[in-house]
């Protein structure tokens, strides 16, 4: 496939990630923000979204990918987007307590780049071991934090209360 179809697919599939993120994760609302009333209405869109609309967004992205790219490339783009969406959602939940507009926009940009990389990769010579090692190293702080919270709850050790900055 040429660059044109890849551009269309990457943009379509990356933007489709916003629907499941808004549907599955809490939308963080900042009432103290000066522009809060202008931006926080987006948090209400979750109740309008619904599972059917999320599925339509995902199906549309998959249909566009398969219509414009060979099956292997389309599946690669969709797999990268699905994995990136899941990782982004969990990261947003653990760090922000959910998702917000800027986070969704950044997720779309990063996913678009990841899809370009997946489509441009020479998968015939790919060695997944270095990427798996990198994923493990990146995941270690999250894994350790989860284990530590579980251990402290189990042992009855009180974590220090959070302080206001």
PDB file of C-alpha atoms in Angstrom:
ATOM      1  CA  UNK A   1       0.000   0.000   0.000  1.00  0.00           C
ATOM      2  CA  UNK A   2       1.135   3.521  -0.701  1.00  0.00           C
ATOM      3  CA  UNK A   3       1.536   6.419   1.680  1.00  0.00           C
ATOM      4  CA  UNK A   4      -1.956   7.824   1.035  1.00  0.00           C
ATOM      5  CA  UNK A   5      -3.897   4.809   2.316  1.00  0.00           C
ATOM      6  CA  UNK A   6      -1.529   4.495   5.277  1.00  0.00           C
ATOM      7  CA  UNK A   7      -2.138   8.121   6.243  1.00  0.00           C
ATOM      8  CA  UNK A   8      -5.911   7.711   6.071  1.00  0.00           C
ATOM      9  CA  UNK A   9      -5.888   4.445   8.028  1.00  0.00           C
ATOM     10  CA  UNK A  10      -3.539   5.740  10.738  1.00  0.00           C
ATOM     11  CA  UNK A  11      -5.638   8.840  11.311  1.00  0.00           C
ATOM     12  CA  UNK A  12      -8.936   6.953  11.273  1.00  0.00           C
ATOM     13  CA  UNK A  13      -7.827   4.126  13.548  1.00  0.00           C
ATOM     14  CA  UNK A  14      -6.019   6.411  16.014  1.00  0.00           C
ATOM     15  CA  UNK A  15      -9.036   8.687  16.375  1.00  0.00           C
ATOM     16  CA  UNK A  16     -11.313   5.720  16.997  1.00  0.00           C
ATOM     17  CA  UNK A  17      -9.387   5.125  20.249  1.00  0.00           C
ATOM     18  CA  UNK A  18     -11.126   8.060  21.922  1.00  0.00           C
ATOM     19  CA  UNK A  19     -14.525   6.338  21.986  1.00  0.00           C
ATOM     20  CA  UNK A  20     -13.555   3.323  24.120  1.00  0.00           C
ATOM     21  CA  UNK A  21     -11.373   5.483  26.359  1.00  0.00           C
ATOM     22  CA  UNK A  22     -14.232   7.859  27.127  1.00  0.00           C
ATOM     23  CA  UNK A  23     -16.674   4.982  27.548  1.00  0.00           C
ATOM     24  CA  UNK A  24     -14.478   2.771  29.767  1.00  0.00           C
ATOM     25  CA  UNK A  25     -12.713   5.340  31.952  1.00  0.00           C
ATOM     26  CA  UNK A  26     -13.894   8.202  34.113  1.00  0.00           C
ATOM     27  CA  UNK A  27     -13.609  11.633  32.549  1.00  0.00           C
ATOM     28  CA  UNK A  28     -11.544  13.887  34.821  1.00  0.00           C
ATOM     29  CA  UNK A  29     -13.268  17.207  35.453  1.00  0.00           C
ATOM     30  CA  UNK A  30     -11.394  20.184  36.897  1.00  0.00           C
ATOM     31  CA  UNK A  31     -13.921  22.550  38.451  1.00  0.00           C
ATOM     32  CA  UNK A  32     -11.199  25.007  39.492  1.00  0.00           C
ATOM     33  CA  UNK A  33      -9.962  25.535  35.943  1.00  0.00           C
ATOM     34  CA  UNK A  34     -10.753  28.994  34.576  1.00  0.00           C
ATOM     35  CA  UNK A  35     -12.058  27.408  31.374  1.00  0.00           C
ATOM     36  CA  UNK A  36     -13.652  24.514  33.265  1.00  0.00           C
ATOM     37  CA  UNK A  37     -17.212  25.130  32.147  1.00  0.00           C
ATOM     38  CA  UNK A  38     -16.089  25.350  28.541  1.00  0.00           C
ATOM     39  CA  UNK A  39     -14.149  22.062  28.549  1.00  0.00           C
ATOM     40  CA  UNK A  40     -15.843  20.024  31.268  1.00  0.00           C
ATOM     41  CA  UNK A  41     -19.037  19.531  29.239  1.00  0.00           C
ATOM     42  CA  UNK A  42     -17.102  16.814  27.465  1.00  0.00           C
ATOM     43  CA  UNK A  43     -17.341  14.713  30.616  1.00  0.00           C
ATOM     44  CA  UNK A  44     -21.092  14.613  30.084  1.00  0.00           C
ATOM     45  CA  UNK A  45     -20.670  13.131  26.618  1.00  0.00           C
ATOM     46  CA  UNK A  46     -19.943   9.766  28.216  1.00  0.00           C
ATOM     47  CA  UNK A  47     -23.627   9.233  28.930  1.00  0.00           C
ATOM     48  CA  UNK A  48     -24.426  10.021  25.285  1.00  0.00           C
ATOM     49  CA  UNK A  49     -21.779   7.687  23.908  1.00  0.00           C
ATOM     50  CA  UNK A  50     -23.117   4.220  24.768  1.00  0.00           C
ATOM     51  CA  UNK A  51     -21.712   0.829  23.881  1.00  0.00           C
ATOM     52  CA  UNK A  52     -23.361   0.753  20.455  1.00  0.00           C
ATOM     53  CA  UNK A  53     -21.622   3.966  19.363  1.00  0.00           C
ATOM     54  CA  UNK A  54     -18.270   2.705  20.663  1.00  0.00           C
ATOM     55  CA  UNK A  55     -18.690  -0.490  18.644  1.00  0.00           C
ATOM     56  CA  UNK A  56     -19.677   1.488  15.542  1.00  0.00           C
ATOM     57  CA  UNK A  57     -16.550   3.650  15.894  1.00  0.00           C
ATOM     58  CA  UNK A  58     -14.335   0.583  16.218  1.00  0.00           C
ATOM     59  CA  UNK A  59     -16.067  -1.252  13.365  1.00  0.00           C
ATOM     60  CA  UNK A  60     -15.730   1.787  11.115  1.00  0.00           C
ATOM     61  CA  UNK A  61     -12.015   2.037  11.842  1.00  0.00           C
ATOM     62  CA  UNK A  62     -11.573  -1.689  11.124  1.00  0.00           C
ATOM     63  CA  UNK A  63     -13.583  -1.421   7.897  1.00  0.00           C
ATOM     64  CA  UNK A  64     -11.514   1.534   6.656  1.00  0.00           C
ATOM     65  CA  UNK A  65      -8.280  -0.267   7.523  1.00  0.00           C
ATOM     66  CA  UNK A  66      -9.305  -3.448   5.704  1.00  0.00           C
ATOM     67  CA  UNK A  67     -10.712  -1.540   2.735  1.00  0.00           C
ATOM     68  CA  UNK A  68      -7.505   0.429   2.120  1.00  0.00           C
ATOM     69  CA  UNK A  69      -4.708  -1.906   3.214  1.00  0.00           C
ATOM     70  CA  UNK A  70      -3.762  -5.540   2.711  1.00  0.00           C
ATOM     71  CA  UNK A  71      -5.120  -7.768   5.480  1.00  0.00           C
ATOM     72  CA  UNK A  72      -1.773  -8.238   7.267  1.00  0.00           C
ATOM     73  CA  UNK A  73      -1.057  -4.498   7.374  1.00  0.00           C
ATOM     74  CA  UNK A  74      -4.620  -3.656   8.439  1.00  0.00           C
ATOM     75  CA  UNK A  75      -4.484  -6.213  11.239  1.00  0.00           C
ATOM     76  CA  UNK A  76      -1.104  -4.858  12.348  1.00  0.00           C
ATOM     77  CA  UNK A  77      -2.485  -1.319  12.528  1.00  0.00           C
ATOM     78  CA  UNK A  78      -5.566  -2.449  14.445  1.00  0.00           C
ATOM     79  CA  UNK A  79      -3.525  -4.550  16.872  1.00  0.00           C
ATOM     80  CA  UNK A  80      -1.146  -1.680  17.615  1.00  0.00           C
ATOM     81  CA  UNK A  81      -4.078   0.673  18.173  1.00  0.00           C
ATOM     82  CA  UNK A  82      -5.897  -1.792  20.439  1.00  0.00           C
ATOM     83  CA  UNK A  83      -2.814  -2.397  22.559  1.00  0.00           C
ATOM     84  CA  UNK A  84      -1.952   1.293  22.712  1.00  0.00           C
ATOM     85  CA  UNK A  85      -5.500   2.204  23.673  1.00  0.00           C
ATOM     86  CA  UNK A  86      -5.517  -0.320  26.529  1.00  0.00           C
ATOM     87  CA  UNK A  87      -2.129   0.862  27.804  1.00  0.00           C
ATOM     88  CA  UNK A  88      -3.144   4.526  27.539  1.00  0.00           C
ATOM     89  CA  UNK A  89      -6.393   3.909  29.403  1.00  0.00           C
ATOM     90  CA  UNK A  90      -4.687   2.155  32.277  1.00  0.00           C
ATOM     91  CA  UNK A  91      -1.962   4.790  32.404  1.00  0.00           C
ATOM     92  CA  UNK A  92      -4.569   7.566  32.516  1.00  0.00           C
ATOM     93  CA  UNK A  93      -6.471   5.752  35.250  1.00  0.00           C
ATOM     94  CA  UNK A  94      -3.373   5.213  37.378  1.00  0.00           C
ATOM     95  CA  UNK A  95      -1.878   8.693  36.958  1.00  0.00           C
ATOM     96  CA  UNK A  96      -4.833  11.027  36.338  1.00  0.00           C
ATOM     97  CA  UNK A  97      -7.732   9.020  37.702  1.00  0.00           C
ATOM     98  CA  UNK A  98      -9.284   8.762  34.235  1.00  0.00           C
ATOM     99  CA  UNK A  99      -9.068  10.541  30.907  1.00  0.00           C
ATOM    100  CA  UNK A 100      -9.389  14.159  29.806  1.00  0.00           C
ATOM    101  CA  UNK A 101      -9.318  16.053  26.541  1.00  0.00           C
ATOM    102  CA  UNK A 102      -5.589  16.767  26.385  1.00  0.00           C
ATOM    103  CA  UNK A 103      -4.857  13.169  27.328  1.00  0.00           C
ATOM    104  CA  UNK A 104      -7.137  11.898  24.550  1.00  0.00           C
ATOM    105  CA  UNK A 105      -5.454  14.183  22.019  1.00  0.00           C
ATOM    106  CA  UNK A 106      -1.989  13.050  23.071  1.00  0.00           C
ATOM    107  CA  UNK A 107      -3.100   9.417  22.911  1.00  0.00           C
ATOM    108  CA  UNK A 108      -4.350   9.909  19.358  1.00  0.00           C
ATOM    109  CA  UNK A 109      -1.024  11.485  18.307  1.00  0.00           C
ATOM    110  CA  UNK A 110       1.070   8.716  19.869  1.00  0.00           C
ATOM    111  CA  UNK A 111      -1.146   5.989  18.413  1.00  0.00           C
ATOM    112  CA  UNK A 112      -0.925   7.551  14.978  1.00  0.00           C
ATOM    113  CA  UNK A 113       2.869   7.457  15.169  1.00  0.00           C
ATOM    114  CA  UNK A 114       2.802   3.878  16.460  1.00  0.00           C
ATOM    115  CA  UNK A 115       0.568   2.862  13.542  1.00  0.00           C
ATOM    116  CA  UNK A 116       2.950   4.508  11.051  1.00  0.00           C
ATOM    117  CA  UNK A 117       5.818   2.579  12.630  1.00  0.00           C
ATOM    118  CA  UNK A 118       3.851  -0.687  12.514  1.00  0.00           C
ATOM    119  CA  UNK A 119       2.930  -0.167   8.879  1.00  0.00           C
ATOM    120  CA  UNK A 120       6.466   0.780   7.894  1.00  0.00           C
ATOM    121  CA  UNK A 121       8.158  -2.039   9.818  1.00  0.00           C
ATOM    122  CA  UNK A 122       9.820  -4.921   8.041  1.00  0.00           C
ATOM    123  CA  UNK A 123       7.994  -7.675   9.879  1.00  0.00           C
ATOM    124  CA  UNK A 124       9.788 -10.447   8.003  1.00  0.00           C
ATOM    125  CA  UNK A 125      12.995  -9.751   9.971  1.00  0.00           C
ATOM    126  CA  UNK A 126      11.402  -8.624  13.233  1.00  0.00           C
ATOM    127  CA  UNK A 127      12.848  -9.883  16.509  1.00  0.00           C
ATOM    128  CA  UNK A 128      10.353  -9.287  19.343  1.00  0.00           C
ATOM    129  CA  UNK A 129      12.814  -9.998  22.167  1.00  0.00           C
ATOM    130  CA  UNK A 130      14.268  -6.461  22.468  1.00  0.00           C
ATOM    131  CA  UNK A 131      10.758  -4.975  22.471  1.00  0.00           C
ATOM    132  CA  UNK A 132       9.604  -7.429  25.130  1.00  0.00           C
ATOM    133  CA  UNK A 133      12.605  -6.500  27.301  1.00  0.00           C
ATOM    134  CA  UNK A 134      11.809  -2.810  26.815  1.00  0.00           C
ATOM    135  CA  UNK A 135       8.150  -3.398  27.723  1.00  0.00           C
ATOM    136  CA  UNK A 136       9.216  -5.221  30.887  1.00  0.00           C
ATOM    137  CA  UNK A 137      11.576  -2.422  31.934  1.00  0.00           C
ATOM    138  CA  UNK A 138       8.921   0.217  31.275  1.00  0.00           C
ATOM    139  CA  UNK A 139       6.283  -1.785  33.164  1.00  0.00           C
ATOM    140  CA  UNK A 140       8.437  -2.499  36.237  1.00  0.00           C
ATOM    141  CA  UNK A 141       7.551   0.700  38.163  1.00  0.00           C
ATOM    142  CA  UNK A 142       3.816   0.081  37.663  1.00  0.00           C
ATOM    143  CA  UNK A 143       4.153  -3.575  38.622  1.00  0.00           C
ATOM    144  CA  UNK A 144       6.196  -2.732  41.708  1.00  0.00           C
ATOM    145  CA  UNK A 145       3.742  -0.018  42.775  1.00  0.00           C
ATOM    146  CA  UNK A 146       0.794  -2.408  42.462  1.00  0.00           C
ATOM    147  CA  UNK A 147       2.607  -5.126  44.366  1.00  0.00           C
ATOM    148  CA  UNK A 148       3.651  -2.692  47.105  1.00  0.00           C
ATOM    149  CA  UNK A 149       0.092  -1.377  47.596  1.00  0.00           C
ATOM    150  CA  UNK A 150      -1.196  -4.965  47.778  1.00  0.00           C
ATOM    151  CA  UNK A 151       1.525  -5.925  50.284  1.00  0.00           C
ATOM    152  CA  UNK A 152       0.923  -2.887  52.492  1.00  0.00           C
ATOM    153  CA  UNK A 153      -2.839  -3.549  52.590  1.00  0.00           C
ATOM    154  CA  UNK A 154      -2.223  -7.213  53.390  1.00  0.00           C
ATOM    155  CA  UNK A 155       0.229  -6.379  56.193  1.00  0.00           C
ATOM    156  CA  UNK A 156      -1.861  -3.507  57.553  1.00  0.00           C
ATOM    157  CA  UNK A 157       0.934  -1.033  56.969  1.00  0.00           C
ATOM    158  CA  UNK A 158      -0.450   2.465  56.628  1.00  0.00           C
ATOM    159  CA  UNK A 159       0.842   4.437  53.689  1.00  0.00           C
ATOM    160  CA  UNK A 160       1.667   8.063  54.491  1.00  0.00           C
ATOM    161  CA  UNK A 161      -1.217  10.398  53.665  1.00  0.00           C
ATOM    162  CA  UNK A 162      -0.851  12.468  50.490  1.00  0.00           C
ATOM    163  CA  UNK A 163       0.221  16.072  51.006  1.00  0.00           C
ATOM    164  CA  UNK A 164      -1.121  19.138  49.260  1.00  0.00           C
ATOM    165  CA  UNK A 165       1.422  21.005  47.184  1.00  0.00           C
TER     166      UNK A 165
END
